[in-house]
Amino acid sequence: MNATTPKPILILGGTGKTGRRLAERLTARGLPVRIGSRSGSPRFDWEVPATWGPAVQGVSAVYISYYPDIAVPGAAEVVDAFARFAVANGVARLVLLSGRGETEAQRAEEMLKASGAEWTILRCAWFSQNFSEGFLVEPLLAGEVALPVGPVGEPFLDADDIADVAEAALTQPGHIGQLYELTGPRLLSFADAVAEIGKAAGRDIRFVRISHDEFTAAVASHDLPPEFGWLLNELFTQVLDGRNESLTDGVQRVLGRAPKDFSTYATETAASRIWSN
């Protein structure tokens, strides 16, 4: 590799909702990308620190998206260990995907700040894409979404906006030492969001509020890995209690434009027929 060839950017969670989009953007600009995943080459596994060395070898920066989610217990310690490892191995620039209102996520942020890295933190609201690239697709197709959440407003955030912000943070000056809190442009309840999806898909999709016990039983019946069951329960019992019922200007600050509205997301996504039987 000669001096004019840029070093690759390592994207941890490079096949996930935000990592995949970030990889597409960087690749389109001709920037070299290394995908950090268990199926990547070299392989990267959060639970196997022996895989970290080959993954960070010769990279210029790392986008950190923790699997399965930065909210799970113990995530902060693993992110801390990785950040210190990366800095010790010559990778100074780290951009962390974090979550709003999540105790473990905020612990990870503090550890990243203390790691000696040139850090940027993207503290994100609930992704719009959870309705189209996650566990909610099946109930939406079935015509009924049952969740243990009331009329609390959530500023749903588009994963495309997260990827655009991450691209800027990784490739432009001025973002080191910045914490960007990212939200969409308006608050919607889950019932509102489901109604907008139904309208966009041209279908009658109902939203039903259920008890936490009913939700826990429903999650258990789906044979999910234990950490996913824990995570869903945590999100719906703790995080969606109104603590995030506010808008921020993070997307505007970084990109100089408003974030994508949920109705735009719903219309664009409905065109793919993901919610159509």
mmCIF file of C-alpha atoms in Angstrom:
data_model
loop_
_atom_site.group_PDB
_atom_site.id
_atom_site.type_symbol
_atom_site.label_atom_id
_atom_site.label_comp_id
_atom_site.label_asym_id
_atom_site.label_seq_id
_atom_site.Cartn_x
_atom_site.Cartn_y
_atom_site.Cartn_z
ATOM 1 C CA MET A 1 0.000 0.000 0.000
ATOM 2 C CA ASN A 2 1.594 3.296 -1.046
ATOM 3 C CA ALA A 3 1.111 6.662 0.621
ATOM 4 C CA THR A 4 -1.646 7.772 -1.757
ATOM 5 C CA THR A 5 -3.860 4.742 -1.167
ATOM 6 C CA PRO A 6 -6.350 5.442 1.625
ATOM 7 C CA LYS A 7 -6.542 2.923 4.441
ATOM 8 C CA PRO A 8 -9.821 1.049 4.722
ATOM 9 C CA ILE A 9 -12.576 2.002 7.159
ATOM 10 C CA LEU A 10 -13.721 -0.928 9.288
ATOM 11 C CA ILE A 11 -17.506 -1.129 9.662
ATOM 12 C CA LEU A 12 -18.519 -3.308 12.610
ATOM 13 C CA GLY A 13 -22.031 -4.553 12.030
ATOM 14 C CA GLY A 14 -21.328 -4.021 8.349
ATOM 15 C CA THR A 15 -24.264 -6.190 7.271
ATOM 16 C CA GLY A 16 -26.753 -4.528 9.650
ATOM 17 C CA LYS A 17 -29.280 -1.737 9.100
ATOM 18 C CA THR A 18 -26.869 1.182 9.394
ATOM 19 C CA GLY A 19 -23.568 -0.551 8.584
ATOM 20 C CA ARG A 20 -24.783 -1.860 5.227
ATOM 21 C CA ARG A 21 -25.955 1.608 4.203
ATOM 22 C CA LEU A 22 -22.716 3.211 5.360
ATOM 23 C CA ALA A 23 -20.680 0.655 3.383
ATOM 24 C CA GLU A 24 -22.678 1.463 0.233
ATOM 25 C CA ARG A 25 -22.020 5.204 0.656
ATOM 26 C CA LEU A 26 -18.293 4.868 1.279
ATOM 27 C CA THR A 27 -17.864 2.354 -1.567
ATOM 28 C CA ALA A 28 -19.747 4.677 -3.948
ATOM 29 C CA ARG A 29 -17.156 7.349 -3.140
ATOM 30 C CA GLY A 30 -14.334 4.945 -3.976
ATOM 31 C CA LEU A 31 -13.230 4.600 -0.363
ATOM 32 C CA PRO A 32 -11.987 1.181 0.767
ATOM 33 C CA VAL A 33 -14.233 -0.582 3.272
ATOM 34 C CA ARG A 34 -13.697 -3.634 5.465
ATOM 35 C CA ILE A 35 -16.864 -5.340 6.703
ATOM 36 C CA GLY A 36 -16.626 -6.448 10.313
ATOM 37 C CA SER A 37 -18.968 -9.395 10.795
ATOM 38 C CA ARG A 38 -18.827 -13.085 11.616
ATOM 39 C CA SER A 39 -19.135 -13.775 7.893
ATOM 40 C CA GLY A 40 -16.602 -11.086 6.934
ATOM 41 C CA SER A 41 -13.027 -11.545 5.820
ATOM 42 C CA PRO A 42 -11.157 -11.311 8.074
ATOM 43 C CA ARG A 43 -13.874 -12.508 10.436
ATOM 44 C CA PHE A 44 -14.924 -10.263 13.329
ATOM 45 C CA ASP A 45 -16.774 -11.522 16.385
ATOM 46 C CA TRP A 46 -17.456 -9.392 19.475
ATOM 47 C CA GLU A 47 -17.324 -12.514 21.629
ATOM 48 C CA VAL A 48 -13.945 -13.647 20.273
ATOM 49 C CA PRO A 49 -11.317 -10.940 20.967
ATOM 50 C CA ALA A 50 -8.764 -12.987 19.010
ATOM 51 C CA THR A 51 -10.617 -11.855 15.850
ATOM 52 C CA TRP A 52 -10.187 -8.155 16.650
ATOM 53 C CA GLY A 53 -6.520 -7.863 15.696
ATOM 54 C CA PRO A 54 -6.764 -8.990 12.062
ATOM 55 C CA ALA A 55 -9.910 -6.854 11.634
ATOM 56 C CA VAL A 56 -8.309 -3.577 12.796
ATOM 57 C CA GLN A 57 -4.951 -4.212 11.087
ATOM 58 C CA GLY A 58 -4.146 -1.274 8.802
ATOM 59 C CA VAL A 59 -7.506 0.508 9.063
ATOM 60 C CA SER A 60 -7.894 4.276 9.402
ATOM 61 C CA ALA A 61 -11.144 4.406 11.385
ATOM 62 C CA VAL A 62 -13.870 2.176 12.821
ATOM 63 C CA TYR A 63 -17.656 2.498 12.840
ATOM 64 C CA ILE A 64 -18.829 0.649 15.963
ATOM 65 C CA SER A 65 -22.278 -0.910 15.860
ATOM 66 C CA TYR A 66 -22.503 -3.416 18.708
ATOM 67 C CA TYR A 67 -24.296 -6.735 18.188
ATOM 68 C CA PRO A 68 -26.988 -7.579 19.144
ATOM 69 C CA ASP A 69 -27.519 -4.100 20.641
ATOM 70 C CA ILE A 70 -25.589 -1.644 22.765
ATOM 71 C CA ALA A 71 -28.426 -1.754 25.330
ATOM 72 C CA VAL A 72 -27.706 -5.343 26.420
ATOM 73 C CA PRO A 73 -25.932 -5.938 29.758
ATOM 74 C CA GLY A 74 -22.162 -6.123 29.416
ATOM 75 C CA ALA A 75 -22.075 -4.295 26.078
ATOM 76 C CA ALA A 76 -20.335 -1.260 27.562
ATOM 77 C CA GLU A 77 -17.428 -3.324 28.881
ATOM 78 C CA VAL A 78 -16.926 -5.028 25.502
ATOM 79 C CA VAL A 79 -17.046 -1.710 23.624
ATOM 80 C CA ASP A 80 -14.561 -0.298 26.169
ATOM 81 C CA ALA A 81 -12.185 -3.224 25.648
ATOM 82 C CA PHE A 82 -12.442 -2.908 21.867
ATOM 83 C CA ALA A 83 -11.919 0.873 21.866
ATOM 84 C CA ARG A 84 -8.775 0.577 23.992
ATOM 85 C CA PHE A 85 -7.547 -2.288 21.796
ATOM 86 C CA ALA A 86 -8.100 -0.249 18.631
ATOM 87 C CA VAL A 87 -6.284 2.801 20.008
ATOM 88 C CA ALA A 88 -3.386 0.616 21.203
ATOM 89 C CA ASN A 89 -3.172 -0.815 17.681
ATOM 90 C CA GLY A 90 -2.951 2.539 15.954
ATOM 91 C CA VAL A 91 -6.610 3.206 15.101
ATOM 92 C CA ALA A 92 -7.480 6.574 16.649
ATOM 93 C CA ARG A 93 -10.762 7.429 14.870
ATOM 94 C CA LEU A 94 -13.864 5.715 16.316
ATOM 95 C CA VAL A 95 -17.524 6.505 15.574
ATOM 96 C CA LEU A 96 -20.032 4.841 17.923
ATOM 97 C CA LEU A 97 -23.663 4.029 17.150
ATOM 98 C CA SER A 98 -25.442 4.603 20.462
ATOM 99 C CA GLY A 99 -29.046 4.696 21.654
ATOM 100 C CA ARG A 100 -31.183 7.321 23.361
ATOM 101 C CA GLY A 101 -32.353 6.731 26.899
ATOM 102 C CA GLU A 102 -30.432 3.484 27.331
ATOM 103 C CA THR A 103 -28.343 3.159 30.496
ATOM 104 C CA GLU A 104 -25.882 0.660 29.007
ATOM 105 C CA ALA A 105 -25.463 2.756 25.869
ATOM 106 C CA GLN A 106 -24.619 5.857 27.890
ATOM 107 C CA ARG A 107 -22.084 3.840 29.911
ATOM 108 C CA ALA A 108 -20.446 2.769 26.632
ATOM 109 C CA GLU A 109 -20.314 6.409 25.510
ATOM 110 C CA GLU A 110 -18.421 7.425 28.658
ATOM 111 C CA MET A 111 -15.969 4.544 28.215
ATOM 112 C CA LEU A 112 -15.366 5.521 24.578
ATOM 113 C CA LYS A 113 -14.597 9.099 25.660
ATOM 114 C CA ALA A 114 -12.054 7.771 28.167
ATOM 115 C CA SER A 115 -10.363 5.390 25.704
ATOM 116 C CA GLY A 116 -7.991 7.921 24.171
ATOM 117 C CA ALA A 117 -9.748 7.687 20.805
ATOM 118 C CA GLU A 118 -10.711 10.533 18.499
ATOM 119 C CA TRP A 119 -14.394 9.831 19.067
ATOM 120 C CA THR A 120 -17.770 10.783 17.667
ATOM 121 C CA ILE A 121 -21.013 9.470 19.180
ATOM 122 C CA LEU A 122 -24.265 9.063 17.238
ATOM 123 C CA ARG A 123 -27.012 8.711 19.882
ATOM 124 C CA CYS A 124 -30.002 7.533 17.885
ATOM 125 C CA ALA A 125 -33.760 7.329 18.283
ATOM 126 C CA TRP A 126 -35.776 4.212 17.349
ATOM 127 C CA PHE A 127 -35.092 3.277 13.709
ATOM 128 C CA SER A 128 -37.962 3.562 11.204
ATOM 129 C CA GLN A 129 -36.472 0.461 9.553
ATOM 130 C CA ASN A 130 -37.412 -1.673 12.571
ATOM 131 C CA PHE A 131 -40.803 -1.836 10.855
ATOM 132 C CA SER A 132 -39.359 -3.210 7.600
ATOM 133 C CA GLU A 133 -36.065 -4.918 8.468
ATOM 134 C CA GLY A 134 -36.844 -6.539 11.776
ATOM 135 C CA PHE A 135 -39.281 -8.389 13.981
ATOM 136 C CA LEU A 136 -42.265 -6.154 13.133
ATOM 137 C CA VAL A 137 -42.518 -7.212 9.474
ATOM 138 C CA GLU A 138 -44.401 -10.396 10.321
ATOM 139 C CA PRO A 139 -47.167 -8.750 12.421
ATOM 140 C CA LEU A 140 -47.539 -5.946 9.873
ATOM 141 C CA LEU A 141 -48.069 -8.558 7.148
ATOM 142 C CA ALA A 142 -50.584 -10.329 9.392
ATOM 143 C CA GLY A 143 -52.498 -7.063 9.821
ATOM 144 C CA GLU A 144 -52.074 -6.594 13.558
ATOM 145 C CA VAL A 145 -49.207 -5.175 15.604
ATOM 146 C CA ALA A 146 -49.520 -5.903 19.335
ATOM 147 C CA LEU A 147 -47.039 -4.122 21.616
ATOM 148 C CA PRO A 148 -46.951 -3.105 25.291
ATOM 149 C CA VAL A 149 -46.623 0.598 24.566
ATOM 150 C CA GLY A 150 -49.092 3.431 25.006
ATOM 151 C CA PRO A 151 -49.509 6.765 23.231
ATOM 152 C CA VAL A 152 -45.948 7.869 23.992
ATOM 153 C CA GLY A 153 -44.370 9.819 21.129
ATOM 154 C CA GLU A 154 -41.195 8.500 19.489
ATOM 155 C CA PRO A 155 -39.159 10.583 16.986
ATOM 156 C CA PHE A 156 -38.616 7.690 14.541
ATOM 157 C CA LEU A 157 -35.276 8.057 12.747
ATOM 158 C CA ASP A 158 -34.459 6.821 9.254
ATOM 159 C CA ALA A 159 -31.419 4.543 8.922
ATOM 160 C CA ASP A 160 -30.475 6.410 5.727
ATOM 161 C CA ASP A 161 -30.006 9.571 7.794
ATOM 162 C CA ILE A 162 -27.849 7.673 10.301
ATOM 163 C CA ALA A 163 -25.669 6.375 7.463
ATOM 164 C CA ASP A 164 -25.340 9.881 5.990
ATOM 165 C CA VAL A 165 -24.280 11.276 9.380
ATOM 166 C CA ALA A 166 -21.837 8.401 9.949
ATOM 167 C CA GLU A 167 -20.317 8.971 6.495
ATOM 168 C CA ALA A 168 -19.802 12.654 7.309
ATOM 169 C CA ALA A 169 -18.325 11.878 10.723
ATOM 170 C CA LEU A 170 -15.862 9.410 9.220
ATOM 171 C CA THR A 171 -14.769 11.438 6.187
ATOM 172 C CA GLN A 172 -15.095 15.137 7.042
ATOM 173 C CA PRO A 173 -13.242 17.313 9.559
ATOM 174 C CA GLY A 174 -14.966 18.907 12.529
ATOM 175 C CA HIS A 175 -16.710 15.919 14.098
ATOM 176 C CA ILE A 176 -14.099 14.695 16.602
ATOM 177 C CA GLY A 177 -15.312 14.998 20.193
ATOM 178 C CA GLN A 178 -18.917 15.555 19.139
ATOM 179 C CA LEU A 179 -22.002 13.794 20.507
ATOM 180 C CA TYR A 180 -24.848 14.032 17.994
ATOM 181 C CA GLU A 181 -28.305 13.128 19.246
ATOM 182 C CA LEU A 182 -30.265 12.067 16.181
ATOM 183 C CA THR A 183 -34.045 12.002 15.802
ATOM 184 C CA GLY A 184 -36.611 12.254 13.061
ATOM 185 C CA PRO A 185 -38.545 15.504 12.514
ATOM 186 C CA ARG A 186 -41.741 14.710 14.489
ATOM 187 C CA LEU A 187 -43.133 12.582 17.294
ATOM 188 C CA LEU A 188 -45.449 9.671 16.493
ATOM 189 C CA SER A 189 -46.946 7.021 18.727
ATOM 190 C CA PHE A 190 -46.563 3.405 17.622
ATOM 191 C CA ALA A 191 -50.277 3.461 16.764
ATOM 192 C CA ASP A 192 -49.641 6.520 14.532
ATOM 193 C CA ALA A 193 -46.693 4.790 12.841
ATOM 194 C CA VAL A 194 -48.680 1.611 12.165
ATOM 195 C CA ALA A 195 -51.546 3.707 10.750
ATOM 196 C CA GLU A 196 -49.144 5.524 8.392
ATOM 197 C CA ILE A 197 -47.700 2.207 7.221
ATOM 198 C CA GLY A 198 -51.206 0.843 6.627
ATOM 199 C CA LYS A 199 -52.120 3.934 4.610
ATOM 200 C CA ALA A 200 -48.923 3.731 2.542
ATOM 201 C CA ALA A 201 -49.430 -0.002 1.924
ATOM 202 C CA GLY A 202 -53.125 0.430 1.150
ATOM 203 C CA ARG A 203 -54.087 -2.019 3.900
ATOM 204 C CA ASP A 204 -56.010 -2.055 7.149
ATOM 205 C CA ILE A 205 -53.384 -2.757 9.828
ATOM 206 C CA ARG A 206 -54.445 -2.577 13.450
ATOM 207 C CA PHE A 207 -52.392 -1.561 16.462
ATOM 208 C CA VAL A 208 -53.253 -3.237 19.770
ATOM 209 C CA ARG A 209 -51.799 -2.308 23.139
ATOM 210 C CA ILE A 210 -51.101 -5.432 25.194
ATOM 211 C CA SER A 211 -49.710 -6.009 28.683
ATOM 212 C CA HIS A 212 -46.018 -6.594 29.353
ATOM 213 C CA ASP A 213 -46.823 -10.152 30.430
ATOM 214 C CA GLU A 214 -48.625 -10.845 27.143
ATOM 215 C CA PHE A 215 -45.709 -9.379 25.202
ATOM 216 C CA THR A 216 -43.127 -11.408 27.126
ATOM 217 C CA ALA A 217 -45.106 -14.585 26.404
ATOM 218 C CA ALA A 218 -45.394 -13.681 22.705
ATOM 219 C CA VAL A 219 -41.642 -13.029 22.438
ATOM 220 C CA ALA A 220 -40.887 -16.318 24.207
ATOM 221 C CA SER A 221 -43.036 -18.211 21.694
ATOM 222 C CA HIS A 222 -40.876 -16.963 18.793
ATOM 223 C CA ASP A 223 -37.757 -18.931 19.757
ATOM 224 C CA LEU A 224 -35.509 -15.865 19.636
ATOM 225 C CA PRO A 225 -31.990 -15.885 21.110
ATOM 226 C CA PRO A 226 -32.234 -14.968 24.834
ATOM 227 C CA GLU A 227 -30.491 -11.628 24.369
ATOM 228 C CA PHE A 228 -33.091 -10.541 21.788
ATOM 229 C CA GLY A 229 -35.929 -11.444 24.111
ATOM 230 C CA TRP A 230 -34.254 -9.456 26.883
ATOM 231 C CA LEU A 231 -33.626 -6.530 24.545
ATOM 232 C CA LEU A 232 -37.219 -6.289 23.302
ATOM 233 C CA ASN A 233 -38.487 -6.423 26.868
ATOM 234 C CA GLU A 234 -36.027 -3.723 27.938
ATOM 235 C CA LEU A 235 -36.977 -1.416 25.064
ATOM 236 C CA PHE A 236 -40.689 -1.697 25.644
ATOM 237 C CA THR A 237 -40.634 -1.644 29.450
ATOM 238 C CA GLN A 238 -37.905 0.961 30.012
ATOM 239 C CA VAL A 239 -36.917 3.023 26.991
ATOM 240 C CA LEU A 240 -40.390 3.693 25.575
ATOM 241 C CA ASP A 241 -41.703 5.352 28.733
ATOM 242 C CA GLY A 242 -41.668 8.910 27.403
ATOM 243 C CA ARG A 243 -38.027 9.669 28.222
ATOM 244 C CA ASN A 244 -37.270 10.176 24.506
ATOM 245 C CA GLU A 245 -40.369 12.232 23.740
ATOM 246 C CA SER A 246 -38.399 15.153 22.334
ATOM 247 C CA LEU A 247 -36.856 16.234 19.036
ATOM 248 C CA THR A 248 -33.225 17.201 18.445
ATOM 249 C CA ASP A 249 -31.364 19.006 15.665
ATOM 250 C CA GLY A 250 -28.500 16.493 15.286
ATOM 251 C CA VAL A 251 -29.231 15.539 11.672
ATOM 252 C CA GLN A 252 -29.610 19.219 10.714
ATOM 253 C CA ARG A 253 -26.328 20.125 12.459
ATOM 254 C CA VAL A 254 -24.313 17.501 10.603
ATOM 255 C CA LEU A 255 -26.004 17.415 7.208
ATOM 256 C CA GLY A 256 -27.483 20.895 6.891
ATOM 257 C CA ARG A 257 -30.916 19.487 6.087
ATOM 258 C CA ALA A 258 -33.963 18.187 7.886
ATOM 259 C CA PRO A 259 -34.183 14.466 8.731
ATOM 260 C CA LYS A 260 -36.427 12.228 6.630
ATOM 261 C CA ASP A 261 -40.037 12.141 7.778
ATOM 262 C CA PHE A 262 -41.664 8.836 8.736
ATOM 263 C CA SER A 263 -44.353 9.269 6.072
ATOM 264 C CA THR A 264 -41.635 9.463 3.388
ATOM 265 C CA TYR A 265 -40.069 6.300 4.766
ATOM 266 C CA ALA A 266 -43.463 4.543 4.812
ATOM 267 C CA THR A 267 -44.281 5.555 1.229
ATOM 268 C CA GLU A 268 -40.857 4.590 -0.140
ATOM 269 C CA THR A 269 -40.822 1.276 1.732
ATOM 270 C CA ALA A 270 -44.395 0.349 0.823
ATOM 271 C CA ALA A 271 -43.378 0.581 -2.840
ATOM 272 C CA SER A 272 -41.085 -2.427 -2.260
ATOM 273 C CA ARG A 273 -44.219 -4.403 -1.231
ATOM 274 C CA ILE A 274 -42.516 -5.654 1.959
ATOM 275 C CA TRP A 275 -45.847 -5.098 3.794
ATOM 276 C CA SER A 276 -48.083 -6.521 1.059
ATOM 277 C CA ASN A 277 -49.334 -10.093 1.081
#
